[in-house]
Amino acid sequence: MSSQEGRVPPEQNPVSPAEGRGSGKPVEWSSTAVISIDEVSKWFGDVVALSEVTCTFASGVTALLGANGAGKSTLFRAIAGLSPPTLGAVRILGTDPRRSPDVFAQVGMVPQQEALPAGMTAREFVRSCAALSGVANADARAADMLGRVDLDPTDKRDVSTYSKGMTQRVKIAQALVHEPDVVLMDEPLNGLDPRQRVSMIDLIGQLGAEGRTVVVSSHILEEVARLSSRIVVLAKGRLAAVGDYHEIRDLMDDRPHKIMIMTSRPRELAGALLASGAVDGVSVVPPRRTAMLANRVADELPAVLVDTVTVKAFRTQIVRLSRDLGAELFEVRPLDDSLEDVFRYLVGDK
């Protein structure tokens, strides 16, 4: 992700807020930087989608984290050569993908858009993509790739009738059918059920282990932790943070957190947490309020709401105290871990 295989250059602190702009100097293209983004800006009329973004991506899996509208899809389109930057430069192995068909052919992309062409089976669609990329034995290759994403290559249904999860897997199959060296995956886990998500995360890991450069976008914080420890954070079109996921997560844990706990003994656990000193405030809310906080239709139990700035101490205490009380933990859920909250913290807009 950086000019040194997963390490951030000294001028870019991986756990401090980024300015969201480059240094004003050209990037020194490193032999380990497969993708290099240099002072890239992109705007559409008066709308600024990207503003002076500078970063690099090495082989393996890197997560691109950003809220909806942060500029992830725009950055992907610039890397893939589908949309030129208004200012700045994009290079894949030192070459502009828009000027080199050979480099362009080594890029596979999973777009965020869900539409697939009507009147085709999944196998026909993926086979067509393989043929357009010059893949020999395109039909057999299409069948293999559909199997790899857990789809039946003999399915005769029109792809326009597929569910969101099935459509997502067809898009992934077409992105991989020509064995690209660079894989761009825009929110690839959207629409997948829990089992499919586990399978897809495993597949993404395999692609990285094979030496490919895989960039996977997501707006879900915990999803990113399972995809890669290497992370690039975009906020409002600017670079907000670059570095190791755990370091960035630790930074975020220094800010105030509000956490909801669902347990079999809410009042006893609330008292014990307050007495432990691991929380700054605690309250027990009735079931109706619990249902609203958790976006549920109904809930039978009250919840414990906790405010704490010492998240690590809280995590240790909640396990010990619930065990000592014989209290079953059903859910421990942060209520203020939206990416908007995280980004406001990272860019200093508190």
mmCIF file of N, CA, C and O in Angstrom, residues 163-205:
data_model
loop_
_atom_site.group_PDB
_atom_site.id
_atom_site.type_symbol
_atom_site.label_atom_id
_atom_site.label_comp_id
_atom_site.label_asym_id
_atom_site.label_seq_id
_atom_site.Cartn_x
_atom_site.Cartn_y
_atom_site.Cartn_z
ATOM 1 N N SER A 163 -30.940 -12.976 -7.505
ATOM 2 C CA SER A 163 -30.973 -12.172 -6.287
ATOM 3 C C SER A 163 -29.744 -11.265 -6.253
ATOM 4 O O SER A 163 -28.802 -11.422 -7.048
ATOM 5 N N LYS A 164 -29.740 -10.338 -5.306
ATOM 6 C CA LYS A 164 -28.609 -9.414 -5.171
ATOM 7 C C LYS A 164 -27.311 -10.164 -4.888
ATOM 8 O O LYS A 164 -26.259 -9.855 -5.466
ATOM 9 N N GLY A 165 -27.388 -11.163 -4.007
ATOM 10 C CA GLY A 165 -26.189 -11.936 -3.680
ATOM 11 C C GLY A 165 -25.666 -12.723 -4.862
ATOM 12 O O GLY A 165 -24.442 -12.800 -5.083
ATOM 13 N N MET A 166 -26.550 -13.319 -5.641
ATOM 14 C CA MET A 166 -26.129 -14.072 -6.823
ATOM 15 C C MET A 166 -25.544 -13.141 -7.884
ATOM 16 O O MET A 166 -24.534 -13.451 -8.519
ATOM 17 N N THR A 167 -26.177 -11.972 -8.051
ATOM 18 C CA THR A 167 -25.662 -10.984 -8.996
ATOM 19 C C THR A 167 -24.253 -10.557 -8.604
ATOM 20 O O THR A 167 -23.359 -10.423 -9.462
ATOM 21 N N GLN A 168 -24.047 -10.357 -7.316
ATOM 22 C CA GLN A 168 -22.724 -9.956 -6.837
ATOM 23 C C GLN A 168 -21.671 -11.000 -7.190
ATOM 24 O O GLN A 168 -20.565 -10.677 -7.634
ATOM 25 N N ARG A 169 -22.019 -12.260 -7.043
ATOM 26 C CA ARG A 169 -21.048 -13.316 -7.327
ATOM 27 C C ARG A 169 -20.784 -13.460 -8.824
ATOM 28 O O ARG A 169 -19.658 -13.795 -9.229
ATOM 29 N N VAL A 170 -21.793 -13.176 -9.661
ATOM 30 C CA VAL A 170 -21.558 -13.178 -11.114
ATOM 31 C C VAL A 170 -20.564 -12.077 -11.475
ATOM 32 O O VAL A 170 -19.656 -12.277 -12.292
ATOM 33 N N LYS A 171 -20.717 -10.911 -10.856
ATOM 34 C CA LYS A 171 -19.801 -9.801 -11.126
ATOM 35 C C LYS A 171 -18.372 -10.163 -10.724
ATOM 36 O O LYS A 171 -17.411 -9.796 -11.406
ATOM 37 N N ILE A 172 -18.244 -10.860 -9.621
ATOM 38 C CA ILE A 172 -16.909 -11.273 -9.173
ATOM 39 C C ILE A 172 -16.311 -12.285 -10.145
ATOM 40 O O ILE A 172 -15.129 -12.218 -10.483
ATOM 41 N N ALA A 173 -17.125 -13.218 -10.619
ATOM 42 C CA ALA A 173 -16.646 -14.213 -11.581
ATOM 43 C C ALA A 173 -16.139 -13.553 -12.860
ATOM 44 O O ALA A 173 -15.072 -13.908 -13.382
ATOM 45 N N GLN A 174 -16.875 -12.562 -13.384
ATOM 46 C CA GLN A 174 -16.439 -11.907 -14.616
ATOM 47 C C GLN A 174 -15.165 -11.102 -14.406
ATOM 48 O O GLN A 174 -14.365 -10.958 -15.317
ATOM 49 N N ALA A 175 -14.980 -10.566 -13.192
ATOM 50 C CA ALA A 175 -13.776 -9.778 -12.913
ATOM 51 C C ALA A 175 -12.523 -10.649 -12.848
ATOM 52 O O ALA A 175 -11.415 -10.171 -13.094
ATOM 53 N N LEU A 176 -12.710 -11.949 -12.527
ATOM 54 C CA LEU A 176 -11.562 -12.836 -12.323
ATOM 55 C C LEU A 176 -11.329 -13.789 -13.494
ATOM 56 O O LEU A 176 -10.295 -14.468 -13.533
ATOM 57 N N VAL A 177 -12.243 -13.826 -14.455
ATOM 58 C CA VAL A 177 -12.206 -14.880 -15.473
ATOM 59 C C VAL A 177 -10.958 -14.800 -16.352
ATOM 60 O O VAL A 177 -10.503 -15.816 -16.880
ATOM 61 N N HIS A 178 -10.369 -13.618 -16.509
ATOM 62 C CA HIS A 178 -9.174 -13.488 -17.354
ATOM 63 C C HIS A 178 -7.883 -13.475 -16.539
ATOM 64 O O HIS A 178 -6.826 -13.104 -17.039
ATOM 65 N N GLU A 179 -7.958 -13.890 -15.262
ATOM 66 C CA GLU A 179 -6.792 -14.010 -14.379
ATOM 67 C C GLU A 179 -5.998 -12.701 -14.297
ATOM 68 O O GLU A 179 -4.790 -12.670 -14.572
ATOM 69 N N PRO A 180 -6.626 -11.615 -13.898
ATOM 70 C CA PRO A 180 -5.925 -10.327 -13.857
ATOM 71 C C PRO A 180 -4.908 -10.257 -12.724
ATOM 72 O O PRO A 180 -5.070 -10.924 -11.690
ATOM 73 N N ASP A 181 -3.894 -9.429 -12.891
ATOM 74 C CA ASP A 181 -2.915 -9.198 -11.833
ATOM 75 C C ASP A 181 -3.416 -8.186 -10.813
ATOM 76 O O ASP A 181 -2.998 -8.196 -9.658
ATOM 77 N N VAL A 182 -4.293 -7.279 -11.264
ATOM 78 C CA VAL A 182 -4.866 -6.246 -10.397
ATOM 79 C C VAL A 182 -6.374 -6.451 -10.338
ATOM 80 O O VAL A 182 -7.028 -6.526 -11.373
ATOM 81 N N VAL A 183 -6.914 -6.553 -9.121
ATOM 82 C CA VAL A 183 -8.349 -6.782 -8.942
ATOM 83 C C VAL A 183 -8.915 -5.670 -8.071
ATOM 84 O O VAL A 183 -8.459 -5.456 -6.947
ATOM 85 N N LEU A 184 -9.899 -4.955 -8.608
ATOM 86 C CA LEU A 184 -10.571 -3.875 -7.891
ATOM 87 C C LEU A 184 -11.990 -4.333 -7.568
ATOM 88 O O LEU A 184 -12.762 -4.643 -8.475
ATOM 89 N N MET A 185 -12.337 -4.366 -6.288
ATOM 90 C CA MET A 185 -13.625 -4.901 -5.872
ATOM 91 C C MET A 185 -14.369 -3.848 -5.060
ATOM 92 O O MET A 185 -13.991 -3.530 -3.929
ATOM 93 N N ASP A 186 -15.412 -3.280 -5.665
ATOM 94 C CA ASP A 186 -16.172 -2.197 -5.048
ATOM 95 C C ASP A 186 -17.348 -2.775 -4.264
ATOM 96 O O ASP A 186 -18.337 -3.205 -4.843
ATOM 97 N N GLU A 187 -17.222 -2.786 -2.937
ATOM 98 C CA GLU A 187 -18.251 -3.326 -2.042
ATOM 99 C C GLU A 187 -18.674 -4.742 -2.454
ATOM 100 O O GLU A 187 -19.865 -5.024 -2.632
ATOM 101 N N PRO A 188 -17.736 -5.678 -2.587
ATOM 102 C CA PRO A 188 -18.080 -7.010 -3.100
ATOM 103 C C PRO A 188 -18.910 -7.866 -2.159
ATOM 104 O O PRO A 188 -19.496 -8.862 -2.589
ATOM 105 N N LEU A 189 -18.977 -7.504 -0.874
ATOM 106 C CA LEU A 189 -19.725 -8.322 0.087
ATOM 107 C C LEU A 189 -21.174 -7.887 0.236
ATOM 108 O O LEU A 189 -21.952 -8.540 0.930
ATOM 109 N N ASN A 190 -21.544 -6.797 -0.409
ATOM 110 C CA ASN A 190 -22.937 -6.338 -0.347
ATOM 111 C C ASN A 190 -23.879 -7.402 -0.908
ATOM 112 O O ASN A 190 -23.650 -7.948 -1.986
ATOM 113 N N GLY A 191 -24.945 -7.678 -0.168
ATOM 114 C CA GLY A 191 -25.955 -8.612 -0.649
ATOM 115 C C GLY A 191 -25.667 -10.070 -0.366
ATOM 116 O O GLY A 191 -26.509 -10.933 -0.639
ATOM 117 N N LEU A 192 -24.489 -10.387 0.154
ATOM 118 C CA LEU A 192 -24.151 -11.782 0.450
ATOM 119 C C LEU A 192 -24.643 -12.163 1.843
ATOM 120 O O LEU A 192 -24.602 -11.350 2.771
ATOM 121 N N ASP A 193 -25.099 -13.413 1.986
ATOM 122 C CA ASP A 193 -25.500 -13.870 3.305
ATOM 123 C C ASP A 193 -24.247 -14.216 4.110
ATOM 124 O O ASP A 193 -23.137 -14.226 3.565
ATOM 125 N N PRO A 194 -24.364 -14.461 5.424
ATOM 126 C CA PRO A 194 -23.174 -14.692 6.252
ATOM 127 C C PRO A 194 -22.255 -15.801 5.735
ATOM 128 O O PRO A 194 -21.028 -15.650 5.746
ATOM 129 N N ARG A 195 -22.833 -16.916 5.283
ATOM 130 C CA ARG A 195 -21.984 -18.003 4.777
ATOM 131 C C ARG A 195 -21.237 -17.572 3.517
ATOM 132 O O ARG A 195 -20.044 -17.855 3.366
ATOM 133 N N GLN A 196 -21.932 -16.881 2.624
ATOM 134 C CA GLN A 196 -21.292 -16.425 1.394
ATOM 135 C C GLN A 196 -20.216 -15.388 1.684
ATOM 136 O O GLN A 196 -19.184 -15.348 0.996
ATOM 137 N N ARG A 197 -20.440 -14.559 2.695
ATOM 138 C CA ARG A 197 -19.435 -13.561 3.058
ATOM 139 C C ARG A 197 -18.147 -14.235 3.516
ATOM 140 O O ARG A 197 -17.050 -13.818 3.129
ATOM 141 N N VAL A 198 -18.273 -15.264 4.329
ATOM 142 C CA VAL A 198 -17.086 -15.991 4.791
ATOM 143 C C VAL A 198 -16.353 -16.590 3.601
ATOM 144 O O VAL A 198 -15.126 -16.493 3.492
ATOM 145 N N SER A 199 -17.104 -17.206 2.699
ATOM 146 C CA SER A 199 -16.502 -17.813 1.512
ATOM 147 C C SER A 199 -15.810 -16.766 0.644
ATOM 148 O O SER A 199 -14.699 -16.997 0.143
ATOM 149 N N MET A 200 -16.430 -15.591 0.485
ATOM 150 C CA MET A 200 -15.853 -14.555 -0.364
ATOM 151 C C MET A 200 -14.620 -13.941 0.275
ATOM 152 O O MET A 200 -13.634 -13.628 -0.422
ATOM 153 N N ILE A 201 -14.637 -13.753 1.586
ATOM 154 C CA ILE A 201 -13.456 -13.235 2.273
ATOM 155 C C ILE A 201 -12.294 -14.205 2.110
ATOM 156 O O ILE A 201 -11.142 -13.809 1.900
ATOM 157 N N ASP A 202 -12.579 -15.517 2.179
ATOM 158 C CA ASP A 202 -11.538 -16.526 1.941
ATOM 159 C C ASP A 202 -10.987 -16.413 0.521
ATOM 160 O O ASP A 202 -9.771 -16.496 0.306
ATOM 161 N N LEU A 203 -11.877 -16.230 -0.455
ATOM 162 C CA LEU A 203 -11.443 -16.104 -1.846
ATOM 163 C C LEU A 203 -10.560 -14.871 -2.038
ATOM 164 O O LEU A 203 -9.518 -14.934 -2.710
ATOM 165 N N ILE A 204 -10.944 -13.760 -1.434
ATOM 166 C CA ILE A 204 -10.148 -12.535 -1.537
ATOM 167 C C ILE A 204 -8.767 -12.758 -0.941
ATOM 168 O O ILE A 204 -7.747 -12.327 -1.499
ATOM 169 N N GLY A 205 -8.723 -13.455 0.196
ATOM 170 C CA GLY A 205 -7.425 -13.779 0.797
ATOM 171 C C GLY A 205 -6.574 -14.647 -0.105
ATOM 172 O O GLY A 205 -5.357 -14.460 -0.206
#
